Every structure is written in structure tokens, then in C-alpha cells.
XYZ file of C-alpha atoms in Angstrom:
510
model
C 0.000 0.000 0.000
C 3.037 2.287 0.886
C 4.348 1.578 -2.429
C 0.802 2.908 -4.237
C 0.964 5.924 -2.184
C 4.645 6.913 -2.987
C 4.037 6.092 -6.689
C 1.081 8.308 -6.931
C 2.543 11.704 -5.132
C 5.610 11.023 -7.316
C 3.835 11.261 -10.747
C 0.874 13.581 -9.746
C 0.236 16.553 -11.452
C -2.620 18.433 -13.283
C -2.728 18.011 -17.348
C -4.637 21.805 -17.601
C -3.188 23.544 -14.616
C -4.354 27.316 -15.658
C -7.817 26.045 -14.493
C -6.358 26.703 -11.375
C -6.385 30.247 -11.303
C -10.016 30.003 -10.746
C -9.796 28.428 -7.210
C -8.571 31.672 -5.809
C -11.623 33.353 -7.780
C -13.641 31.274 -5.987
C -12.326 32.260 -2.743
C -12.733 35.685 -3.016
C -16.718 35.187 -4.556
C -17.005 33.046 -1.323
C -15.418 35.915 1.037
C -17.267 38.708 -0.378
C -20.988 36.931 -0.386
C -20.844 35.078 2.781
C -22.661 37.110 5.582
C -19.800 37.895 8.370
C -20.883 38.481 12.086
C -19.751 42.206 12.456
C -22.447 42.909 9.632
C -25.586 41.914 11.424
C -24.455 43.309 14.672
C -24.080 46.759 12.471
C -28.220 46.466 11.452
C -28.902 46.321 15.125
C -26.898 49.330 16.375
C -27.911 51.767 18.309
C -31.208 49.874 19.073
C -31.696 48.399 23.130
C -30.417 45.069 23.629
C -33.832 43.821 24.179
C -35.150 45.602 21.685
C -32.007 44.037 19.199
C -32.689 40.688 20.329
C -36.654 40.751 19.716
C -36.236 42.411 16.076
C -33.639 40.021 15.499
C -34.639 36.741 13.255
C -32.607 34.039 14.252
C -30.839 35.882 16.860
C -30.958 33.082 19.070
C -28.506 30.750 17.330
C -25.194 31.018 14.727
C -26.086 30.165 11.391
C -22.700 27.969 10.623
C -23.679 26.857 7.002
C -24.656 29.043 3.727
C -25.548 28.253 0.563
C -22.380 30.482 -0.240
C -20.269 28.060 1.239
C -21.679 25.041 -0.670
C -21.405 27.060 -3.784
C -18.024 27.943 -3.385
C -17.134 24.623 -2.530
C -18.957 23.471 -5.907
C -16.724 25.691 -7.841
C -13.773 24.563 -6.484
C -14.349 20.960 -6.990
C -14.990 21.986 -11.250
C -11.674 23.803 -10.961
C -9.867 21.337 -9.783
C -12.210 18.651 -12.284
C -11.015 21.159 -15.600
C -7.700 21.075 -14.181
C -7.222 17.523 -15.166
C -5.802 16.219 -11.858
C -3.835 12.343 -12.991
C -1.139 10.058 -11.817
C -0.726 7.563 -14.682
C -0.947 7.316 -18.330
C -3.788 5.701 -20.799
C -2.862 1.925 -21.945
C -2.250 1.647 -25.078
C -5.267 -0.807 -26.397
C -2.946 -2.988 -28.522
C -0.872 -3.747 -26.080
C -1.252 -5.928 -23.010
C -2.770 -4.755 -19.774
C 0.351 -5.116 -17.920
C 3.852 -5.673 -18.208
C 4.983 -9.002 -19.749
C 6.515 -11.447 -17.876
C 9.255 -14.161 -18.307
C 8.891 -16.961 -15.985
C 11.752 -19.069 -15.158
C 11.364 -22.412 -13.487
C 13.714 -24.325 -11.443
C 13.584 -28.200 -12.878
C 15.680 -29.948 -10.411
C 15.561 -33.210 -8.502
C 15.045 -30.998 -5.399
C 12.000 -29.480 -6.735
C 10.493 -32.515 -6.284
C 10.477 -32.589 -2.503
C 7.341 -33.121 -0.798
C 7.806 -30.810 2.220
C 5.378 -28.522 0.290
C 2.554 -30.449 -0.933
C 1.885 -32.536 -3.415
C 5.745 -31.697 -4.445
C 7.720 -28.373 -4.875
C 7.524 -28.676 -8.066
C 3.902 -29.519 -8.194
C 2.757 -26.648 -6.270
C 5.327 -24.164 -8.344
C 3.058 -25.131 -11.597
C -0.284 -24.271 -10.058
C 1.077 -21.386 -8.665
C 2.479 -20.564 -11.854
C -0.904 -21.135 -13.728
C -2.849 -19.096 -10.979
C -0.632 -16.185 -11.844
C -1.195 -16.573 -15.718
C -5.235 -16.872 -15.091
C -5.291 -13.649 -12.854
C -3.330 -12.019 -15.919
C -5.669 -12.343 -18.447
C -4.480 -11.012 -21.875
C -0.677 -10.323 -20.831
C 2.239 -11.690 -22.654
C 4.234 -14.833 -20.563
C 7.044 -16.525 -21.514
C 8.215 -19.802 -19.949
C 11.857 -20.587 -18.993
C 13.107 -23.484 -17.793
C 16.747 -24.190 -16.368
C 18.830 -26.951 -14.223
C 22.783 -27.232 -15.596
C 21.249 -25.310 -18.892
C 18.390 -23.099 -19.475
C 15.799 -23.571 -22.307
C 13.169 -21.461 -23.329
C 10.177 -23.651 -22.962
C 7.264 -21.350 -24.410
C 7.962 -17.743 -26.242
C 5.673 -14.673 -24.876
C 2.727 -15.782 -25.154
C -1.308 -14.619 -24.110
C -2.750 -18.090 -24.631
C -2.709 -19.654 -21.276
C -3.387 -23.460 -22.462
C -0.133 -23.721 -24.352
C 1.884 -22.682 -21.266
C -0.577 -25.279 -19.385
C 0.483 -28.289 -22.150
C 4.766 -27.220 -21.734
C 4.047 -27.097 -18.197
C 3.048 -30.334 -17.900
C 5.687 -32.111 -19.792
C 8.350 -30.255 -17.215
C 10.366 -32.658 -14.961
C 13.757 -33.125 -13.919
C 14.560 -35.907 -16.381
C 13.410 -33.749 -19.357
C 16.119 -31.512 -18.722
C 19.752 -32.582 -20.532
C 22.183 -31.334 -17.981
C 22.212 -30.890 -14.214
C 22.338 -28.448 -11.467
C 21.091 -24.878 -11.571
C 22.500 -22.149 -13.593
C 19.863 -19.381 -12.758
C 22.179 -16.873 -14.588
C 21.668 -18.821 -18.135
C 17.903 -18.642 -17.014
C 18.465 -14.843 -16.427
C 20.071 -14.402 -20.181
C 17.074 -16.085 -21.781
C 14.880 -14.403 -19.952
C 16.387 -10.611 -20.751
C 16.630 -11.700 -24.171
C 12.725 -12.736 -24.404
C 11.489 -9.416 -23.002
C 13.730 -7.872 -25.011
C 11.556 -9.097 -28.145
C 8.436 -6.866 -26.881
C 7.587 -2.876 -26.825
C 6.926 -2.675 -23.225
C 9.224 -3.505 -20.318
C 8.527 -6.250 -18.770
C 9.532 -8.197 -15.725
C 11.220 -11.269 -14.702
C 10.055 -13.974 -11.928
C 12.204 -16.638 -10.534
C 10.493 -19.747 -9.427
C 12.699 -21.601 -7.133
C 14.342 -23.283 -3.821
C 17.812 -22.551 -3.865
C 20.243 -19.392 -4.883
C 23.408 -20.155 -4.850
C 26.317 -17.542 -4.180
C 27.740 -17.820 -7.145
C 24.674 -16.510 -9.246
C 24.419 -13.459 -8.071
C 27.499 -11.596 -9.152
C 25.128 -12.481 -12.540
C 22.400 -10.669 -11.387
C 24.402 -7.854 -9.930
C 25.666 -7.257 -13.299
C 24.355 -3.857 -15.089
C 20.836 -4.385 -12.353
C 19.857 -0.751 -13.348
C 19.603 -1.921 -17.019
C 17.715 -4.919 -17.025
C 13.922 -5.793 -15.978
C 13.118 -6.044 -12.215
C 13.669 -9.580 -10.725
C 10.929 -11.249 -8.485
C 12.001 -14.502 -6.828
C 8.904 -17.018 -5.417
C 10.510 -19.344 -2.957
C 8.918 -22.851 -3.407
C 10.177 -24.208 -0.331
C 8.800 -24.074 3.735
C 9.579 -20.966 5.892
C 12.516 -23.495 7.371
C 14.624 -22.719 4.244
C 16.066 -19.146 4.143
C 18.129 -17.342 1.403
C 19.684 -14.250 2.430
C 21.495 -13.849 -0.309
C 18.498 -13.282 -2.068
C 18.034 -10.166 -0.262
C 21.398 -8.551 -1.725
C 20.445 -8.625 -5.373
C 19.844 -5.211 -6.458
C 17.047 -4.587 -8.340
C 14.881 -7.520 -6.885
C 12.598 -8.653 -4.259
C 11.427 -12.161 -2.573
C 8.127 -13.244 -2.041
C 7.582 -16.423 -0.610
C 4.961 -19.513 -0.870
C 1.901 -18.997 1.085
C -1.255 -21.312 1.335
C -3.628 -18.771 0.205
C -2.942 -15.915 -2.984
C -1.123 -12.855 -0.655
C 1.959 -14.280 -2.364
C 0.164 -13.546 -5.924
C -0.706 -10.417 -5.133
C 2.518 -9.385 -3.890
C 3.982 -10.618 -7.380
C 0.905 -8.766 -8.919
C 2.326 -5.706 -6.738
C 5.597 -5.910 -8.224
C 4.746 -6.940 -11.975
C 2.270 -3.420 -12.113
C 5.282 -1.263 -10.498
C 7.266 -2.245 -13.678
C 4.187 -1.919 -15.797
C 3.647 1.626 -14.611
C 7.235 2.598 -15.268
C 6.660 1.548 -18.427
C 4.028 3.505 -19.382
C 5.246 6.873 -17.829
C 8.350 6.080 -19.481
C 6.053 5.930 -22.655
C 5.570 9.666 -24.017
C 3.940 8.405 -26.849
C 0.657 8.028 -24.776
C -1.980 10.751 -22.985
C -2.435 10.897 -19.816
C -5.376 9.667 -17.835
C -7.565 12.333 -16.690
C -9.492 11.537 -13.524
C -11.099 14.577 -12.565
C -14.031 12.939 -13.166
C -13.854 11.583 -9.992
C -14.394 15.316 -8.624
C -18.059 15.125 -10.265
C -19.603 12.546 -7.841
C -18.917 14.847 -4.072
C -19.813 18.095 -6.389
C -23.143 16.390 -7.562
C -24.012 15.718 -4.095
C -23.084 19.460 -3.641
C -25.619 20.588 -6.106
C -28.360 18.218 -4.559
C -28.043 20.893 -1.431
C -29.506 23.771 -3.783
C -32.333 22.077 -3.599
C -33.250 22.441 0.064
C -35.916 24.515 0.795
C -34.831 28.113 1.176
C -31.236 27.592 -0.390
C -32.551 27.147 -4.177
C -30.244 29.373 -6.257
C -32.843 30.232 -9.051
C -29.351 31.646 -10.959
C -28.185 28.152 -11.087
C -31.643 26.941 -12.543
C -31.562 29.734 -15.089
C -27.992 28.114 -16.123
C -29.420 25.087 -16.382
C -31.834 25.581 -18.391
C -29.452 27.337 -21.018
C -27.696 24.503 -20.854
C -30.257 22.284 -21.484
C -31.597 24.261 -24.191
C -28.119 24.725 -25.931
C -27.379 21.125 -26.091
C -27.480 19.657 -29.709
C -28.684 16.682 -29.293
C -30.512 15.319 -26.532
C -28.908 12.219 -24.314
C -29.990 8.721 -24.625
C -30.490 6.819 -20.902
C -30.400 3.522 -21.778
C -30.228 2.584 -18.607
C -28.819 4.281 -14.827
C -25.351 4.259 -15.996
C -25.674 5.944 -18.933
C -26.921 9.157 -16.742
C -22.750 9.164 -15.224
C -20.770 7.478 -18.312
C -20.444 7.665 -21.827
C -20.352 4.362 -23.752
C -16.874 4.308 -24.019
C -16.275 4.496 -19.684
C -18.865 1.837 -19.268
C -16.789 0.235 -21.983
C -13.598 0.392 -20.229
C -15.391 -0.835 -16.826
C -16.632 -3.522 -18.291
C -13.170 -4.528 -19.852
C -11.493 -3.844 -16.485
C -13.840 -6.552 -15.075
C -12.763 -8.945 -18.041
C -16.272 -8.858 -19.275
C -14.986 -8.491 -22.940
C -18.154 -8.933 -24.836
C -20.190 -6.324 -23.009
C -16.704 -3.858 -23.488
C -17.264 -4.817 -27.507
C -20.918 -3.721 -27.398
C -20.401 -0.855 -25.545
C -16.897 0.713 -27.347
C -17.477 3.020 -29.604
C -13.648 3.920 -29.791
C -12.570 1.940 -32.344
C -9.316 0.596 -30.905
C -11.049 -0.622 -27.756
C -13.807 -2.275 -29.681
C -11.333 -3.779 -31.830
C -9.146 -5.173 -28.947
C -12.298 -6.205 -26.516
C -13.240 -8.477 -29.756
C -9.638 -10.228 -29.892
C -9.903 -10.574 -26.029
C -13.556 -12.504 -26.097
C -12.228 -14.618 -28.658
C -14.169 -12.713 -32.005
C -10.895 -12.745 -34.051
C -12.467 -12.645 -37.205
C -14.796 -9.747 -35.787
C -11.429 -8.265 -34.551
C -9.702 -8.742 -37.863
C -11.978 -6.772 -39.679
C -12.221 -3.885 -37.129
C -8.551 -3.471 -37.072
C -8.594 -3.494 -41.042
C -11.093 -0.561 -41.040
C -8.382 1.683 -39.319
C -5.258 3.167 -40.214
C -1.381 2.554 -38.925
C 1.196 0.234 -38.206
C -0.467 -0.942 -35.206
C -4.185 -1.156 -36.481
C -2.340 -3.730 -38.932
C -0.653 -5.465 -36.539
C -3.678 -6.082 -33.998
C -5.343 -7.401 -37.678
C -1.948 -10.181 -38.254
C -2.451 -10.980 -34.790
C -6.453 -11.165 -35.140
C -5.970 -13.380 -38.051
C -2.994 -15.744 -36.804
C -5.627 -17.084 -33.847
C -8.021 -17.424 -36.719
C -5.669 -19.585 -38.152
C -5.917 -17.156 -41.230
C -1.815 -17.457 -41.507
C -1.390 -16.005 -45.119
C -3.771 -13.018 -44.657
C -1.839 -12.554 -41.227
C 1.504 -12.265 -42.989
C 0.216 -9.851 -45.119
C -0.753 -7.726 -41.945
C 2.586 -8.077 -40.669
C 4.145 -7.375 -43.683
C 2.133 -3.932 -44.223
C 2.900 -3.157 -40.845
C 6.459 -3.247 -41.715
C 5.845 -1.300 -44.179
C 3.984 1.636 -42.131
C 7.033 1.076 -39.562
C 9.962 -0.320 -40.263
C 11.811 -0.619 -37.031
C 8.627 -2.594 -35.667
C 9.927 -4.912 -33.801
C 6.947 -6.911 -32.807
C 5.835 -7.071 -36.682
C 8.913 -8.620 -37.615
C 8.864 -11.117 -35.140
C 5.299 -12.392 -35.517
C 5.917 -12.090 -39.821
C 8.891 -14.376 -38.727
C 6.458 -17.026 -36.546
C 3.531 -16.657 -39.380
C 5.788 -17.278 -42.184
C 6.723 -20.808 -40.369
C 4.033 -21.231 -39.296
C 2.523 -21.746 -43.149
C 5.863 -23.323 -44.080
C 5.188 -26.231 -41.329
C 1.718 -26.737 -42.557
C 2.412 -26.656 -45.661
C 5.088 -29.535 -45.400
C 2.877 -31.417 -43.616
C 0.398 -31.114 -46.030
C 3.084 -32.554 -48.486
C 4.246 -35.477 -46.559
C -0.126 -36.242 -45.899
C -0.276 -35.354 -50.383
C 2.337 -38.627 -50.636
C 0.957 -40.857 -48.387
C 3.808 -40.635 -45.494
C 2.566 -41.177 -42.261
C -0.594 -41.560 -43.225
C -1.189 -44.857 -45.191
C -3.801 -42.486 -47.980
C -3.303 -41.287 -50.963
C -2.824 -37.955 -52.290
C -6.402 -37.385 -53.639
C -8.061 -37.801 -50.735
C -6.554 -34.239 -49.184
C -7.147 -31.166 -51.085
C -5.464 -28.138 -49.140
C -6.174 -24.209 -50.452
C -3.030 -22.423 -49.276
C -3.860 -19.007 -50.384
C -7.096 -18.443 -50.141
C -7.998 -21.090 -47.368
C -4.989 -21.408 -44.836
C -6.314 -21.924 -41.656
C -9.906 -22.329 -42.639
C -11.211 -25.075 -41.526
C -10.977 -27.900 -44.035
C -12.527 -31.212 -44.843
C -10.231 -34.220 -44.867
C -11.688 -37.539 -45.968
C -10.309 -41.335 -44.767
C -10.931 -44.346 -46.678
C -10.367 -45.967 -43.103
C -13.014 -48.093 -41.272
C -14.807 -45.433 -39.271
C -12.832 -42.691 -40.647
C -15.539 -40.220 -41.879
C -14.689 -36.487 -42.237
C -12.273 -35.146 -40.080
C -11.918 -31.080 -39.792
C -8.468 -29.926 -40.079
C -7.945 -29.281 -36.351
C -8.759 -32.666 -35.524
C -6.506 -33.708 -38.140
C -3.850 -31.626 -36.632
C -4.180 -32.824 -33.457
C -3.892 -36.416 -34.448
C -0.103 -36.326 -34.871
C 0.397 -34.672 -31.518
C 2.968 -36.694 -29.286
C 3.717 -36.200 -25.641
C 5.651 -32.835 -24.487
C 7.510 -34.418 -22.132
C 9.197 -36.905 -24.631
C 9.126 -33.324 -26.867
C 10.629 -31.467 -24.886
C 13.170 -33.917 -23.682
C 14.503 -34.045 -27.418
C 14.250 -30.518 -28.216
C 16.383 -29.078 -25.219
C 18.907 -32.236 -25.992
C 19.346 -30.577 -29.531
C 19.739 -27.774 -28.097
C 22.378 -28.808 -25.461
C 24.371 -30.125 -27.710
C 24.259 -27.266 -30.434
C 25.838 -25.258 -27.881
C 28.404 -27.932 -27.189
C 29.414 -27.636 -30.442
């Protein structure tokens, strides 16, 4: 809580701060209007006190409370409200929520101590999984290390591919042992360093060993903020853990503080992000000031404190106004479409934030969140810019439109060359089609499949990743949809990634 509250004086300010000069205005209307004692005694001089007291009206108490003083207050609050009081920038809607996050797993044989229930190890992955549900639509990458470090999953928003790698990890998976958390540390920094937004790192582990952390001491200031989770019981401390600079330790708790501690520290890097990010507006909350100076206005109201100047302005208003506003609904009286959008998108209800955006941005990216990619993929191609094109590659890449998604990519390359994330995800797309077209080629000659080659007809341009009819001459075989079809040559990720981080291994032997 400390570390909200020194975050927020540190980047206050006000966006409009000339509105300002009006709150001294105020306070002189409010000095000059409001009755002061010495001016009623003066209507009663030179009259007996008896005679004062009788001819007084209300003489017999202190009136502490004017309608001056409510109005005053009222035009203070709007000052401040114009003044566009903030302490954080907008999000930019193609990006993620929050910062992304590289995860790196210890794989060890003492991960799978059962001290902490079922194992270590065990617990680690459905803490790990917790973490990625409560972080719905940011990027995660998965690490894992023992002697050597692999990179298990790339940043990713899809939470059931980090579920499948995470279930295929183990200690005899991994080629080499012991645990080199600094190679773990080098993958990680390199993975963030594929994305637009700084990110942060979390260690999951049980053990630190002195000699790692001259590694992490290493140019702190420069790389992303380092979060260790200690897997193990409260018997097993790591002071050294407390020297690295540029990190913190949370450790394993039976209910979720310890997730929202890493939450805590994943949002502090998010945050510097974004203030580090001039490209984007600031968030104006003075509309928070309207709700106590509504209530402030409901005070005209009371009988013998009704400013009839205040009506009169009201009525202008009212007049004035160009087109008259819809009330579908209570909350449309306080927000426009687009803040009931964002609410609703801030409670993960992405289909209501769709129907209710009329920014086109956020309606694009509340699609691609409920899942509407193709709905998504259009929206995104209605707009202009590099990144309008890139929310459409990565619209059309969960479609499984792979072709059309390259050409996104591509154009957004085009728009902006030094785009980063564009190249990359061109990069993924383009093998992406080159993998399924090869397997389409070995299924076209009968490898691995006992059929012939007439019996699969594939579309590559104008079909890739539509869903496609395969027919089997085989007993029971029927019509199989091209999912399915993919799916039937899946093999086990532990035995996957047992072989993949051997090649690797041994590539760097070499």
C-alpha cells in the first residue's frame, strides 16, 4: 500500500493547470458573499439590547452553514475537475494490460520434494498457472533451467499452451544438471527484449546459490526487475536473495497474498513503463471530482437555499445542447459508452466492453480478447497505422488465417519499419505456413498416413487456416476437420521437450 501511495505523489500533477487560477476566484466570490458576524451586529446598532434581540430573526442561534459556502465549494471541486488532476498514463489498447513477464522455473531433482505439498515442483506449476489466469491477456514466456536453461514457451497470451509445456516439465526432461539461474536470467532478458513494453522477470525456485548473483548484480539498473517465489517451507532461508539489487522475494503462502505481492511488483514495472512511454496521454481523472460536487448541487435544492441563478444556467444549458442524451439505462446518466466500456473490460467482461466501445481501438481489442478474431480482424482493417495492422496479423494468426496474417505483418512493416513486434510475428507466421504446408506434403504422398494424395485437397492461399474437410478411406474414418486432423499427430511434451532441449544442449556444445 506504501508503495501505491509513494508512486502516486511522485507522478501527480494536473494536465490543464491554468484552471487553477479560478480556485482563488472562488475564494474571493465566497469571502465577499458570505454574511460575516460584524455585519448583522451593524443592522442592530444603536437599538436596546432587548429591543435588538426581539427584532432580530434568528438571533438566538449562529447560522454555521450558507448556501455560499456550498457554492463555493462546488466551484472549487470543477476547478480542480477542468484542471485535469492524474497520476498515470492511458494503456495503449494494442498492447497488453500489464507488463509481460518471463517466468523461469527451477527443474531440479530438489524441486520434487514433498515438504510442500503434493511436491515443490507440483505446487510451483499451479502457482504458476494461478498467476497466468489472474493475468488475463498479458504476454508470458516460460523458462526453464537446471545445468542449462531452455526457453520452454515464447511470450505468449494463450494460457493453455503454457498449461500443455508445463506439464511435460520434470527433472529428467532436462539434458544437464544443477542450476544455472544466470543462463535462465540471459534467456529471460533476451525474451522481453523481443516486446515494446518492459517487462519483468520472476524466478520460481528453492535454492540461490552464491555464485549466481554476481550475474544478477551485473548492469541491475539496465535490465527488468527480478521477483524470486521461494517454493520451499519458511525453514529454508536465502539471504542472499536479499542482496540482489534490483529484486525482491516473495515467498509460498497457502492462500494468494503471495500472488498479489507478485501482482504488486509486476504493475510497479508496468507503470514505469508507461510513464516512461511519451507516446501516450495521460489519464484524466477529474471525473472523480463530479460525484462529491453532484451531491453538492443536490443541497440547492433544500428549501430556502434554491439558487434560481443556477436553474436559469441550467436551463441554457439544457436548451443549448445539440442533441438530446440517450439513458439507456442508470449508468448511462454518469458514463459515456466508451467508460462503461472500459469498466466492463477492467472486469474482463470483454463482450459487453465490444458492445459498448465506440472507440474503435477498444472495440477492436475487446473483440480479440472474447475470442471474435475474425470480428477483430476486420475492425482493425477498417483503421489506419502500423499498429491497427498489426492487432489485424495478430487477429488473423488465432483465426488460423496465416497467409492473410503475414500480409498484416508485412504492411505493418511497411507503415514502420523498425517494428519490432511485426517482424517477429511475420517471422512465426511465415513458419508457421511453411510447417503446414510440409505437412500437407508429406499427408499429399501418403507418409505417415497410409492415404493417398487425392483424398486431401489443401487451399493455401485463399484457405490457410480455414477449416478444411479431410476424408479417410479408413473403417470409421468419416470427415475429419483440419484441427482434428492436426491434433492427431500430436505426441507427448515431455518426450518433446526432452529431445528438443537435448538438440539444443548439444548445439551449444558444439
Amino acid at each position: 500500500m506504501m508503495e501505491d501511495i509513494t508512486y502516486w505523489l511522485g507522478v501527480f500533477h494536473f494536465i490543464r493547470p491554468w484552471w487553477l487560477i479560478t480556485v482563488p476566484l472562488a475564494a474571493l466570490l465566497w469571502w465577499r458573499i458570505r454574511p460575516k458576524a460584524d455585519q448583522q451586529a451593524a443592522l442592530t446598532k444603536g437599538f436596546p439590547a432587548h429591543l435588538a434581540k426581539a427584532l432580530t430573526v434568528g438571533g438566538q442561534g449562529r447560522q454555521r452553514f450558507y448556501p455560499i459556502d456550498g457554492v463555493a465549494a462546488f466551484l472549487v471541486l470543477l476547478a480542480l475537475a477542468a484542471a485535469g488532476p492524474t497520476w498515470g498514463r492511458l494503456p495503449n489498447p494494442l498492447l497488453a494490460q500489464t507488463a509481460p513477464l518471463a517466468v523461469a522455473i527451477k527443474v531440479t531433482p530438489s524441486m520434487e520434494a514433498n515438504d510442500v505439498q503434493p511436491t515443490r515442483l507440483d505446487r510451483a506449476q499451479f502457482k504458476i498457472l494461478d498467476l497466468v489466469a489472474r493475468r488475463a491477456g498479458a504476454e508470458t514466456a516460460l523458462i526453464a533451467y537446471a545445468g542449462t536453461a531452455h526457453r520452454v514457451a515464447p511470450l505468449t497470451t494463450d494460457p493453455n499452451i503454457l498449461r500443455s509445456y508445463m506439464q511435460g516439465l520434470s527433472p529428467e526432461v532436462m539434458p544437464k544438471d544443477g542450476a544455472d539461474a544466470a543462463a535462465a536470467l540471459t534467456k529471460a532478458v533476451a525474451e522481453l527484449e523481443r516486446t515494446q513494453t518492459p517487462g519483468a522477470i520472476l524466478f520460481v525456485l528453492d535454492d540461490f546459490t552464491q555464485a549466481d548473483s554476481a550475474a544478477f548484480a551485473n548492469e541491475a539498473d539496465a535490465r527488468p526487475p527480478v521477483v524470486f517465489f521461494v517454493i520451499a517451507p519458511d525453514s529454508v532461508v536465502l539471504p542472499q536473495l536479499e542482496t540482489v539489487p534490483n529484486a525482491s522475494t516473495v515467498r509460498l503462502s497457502a492462500d494468494d497474498s503471495d500472488l498479489d505481492r507478485i501482482e504488486r511488483r509486476i504493475l510497479s514495472a508496468y507503470r514505469k513503463a508507461l510513464l516512461d512511454d511519451e507516446t501516450q496521454t495521460w489519464n484524466d481523472r477529474g471525473w472523480l471530482l463530479g460525484w462529491p460536487a453532484a451531491l453538492l448541487l443536490l443541497l440547492w435544492f433544500r428549501k430556502g437555499w434554491t439558487m434560481r441563478w443556477a436553474v436559469l444556467i441550467g436551463l441554457v444549458v439544457g436548451l443549448n445542447t445539440p442533441n438530446a442524451a440517450r439513458a439507456d439505462g442508470w449508468k448511462s446518466w454518469f458514463w459515456t459508452p466508451d467508460q462503461q466500456g472500459r469498466l466492463a473490460f477492467d472486469d474482463k467482461d470483454f463482450k459487453a466492453a465490444a458492445d459498448l466501445f465506440q472507440d474503435p481501438q477498444w472495440r477492436a481489442y475487446a473483440q480479440f480478447k472474447d475470442g471474435q478474431y475474425e470480428a477483430a480482424a476486420e475492425s482493425y482493417a477498417a483503421m489506419e497505422g502500423a499498429d491497427a495492422a498489426f492487432g489485424e496479423g495478430m487477429a488473423r494468426l488465432r483465426n488460423r488465417q496465416y497467409r492473410p496474417g503475414m500480409r498484416a505483418f508485412e504492411r505493418a512493416l511497411e507503415l514502420q519499419p523498425d517494428f519490432d513486434a511485426a517482424r517477429h510475428n511475420l517471422e512465426v507466421a511465415t513458419a508457421m505456413v511453411k510447417l503446414v504446408e510440409e505437412t500437407q506434403a508429406q499427408s499429399d504422398t501418403g507418409e505417415e498416413a497410409g492415404i493417398g494424395a487425392d483424398e486431401i485437397v489443401f487451399d493455401n492461399e485463399s484457405g490457410m487456416g480455414a477449416e478444411t474437410q479431410i476424408e479417410s478411406e479408413k473403417e470409421g474414418g468419416g470427415l475429419q476437420t483440419a484441427d482434428e486432423w492436426m491434433r492427431s499427430v500430436d505426441t507427448d511434451v515431455g518426450d518433446f521437450l526432452k529431445s528438443r532441449f537435448l538438440i539444443e544442449n548439444s548445439q551449444v556444445a558444439e
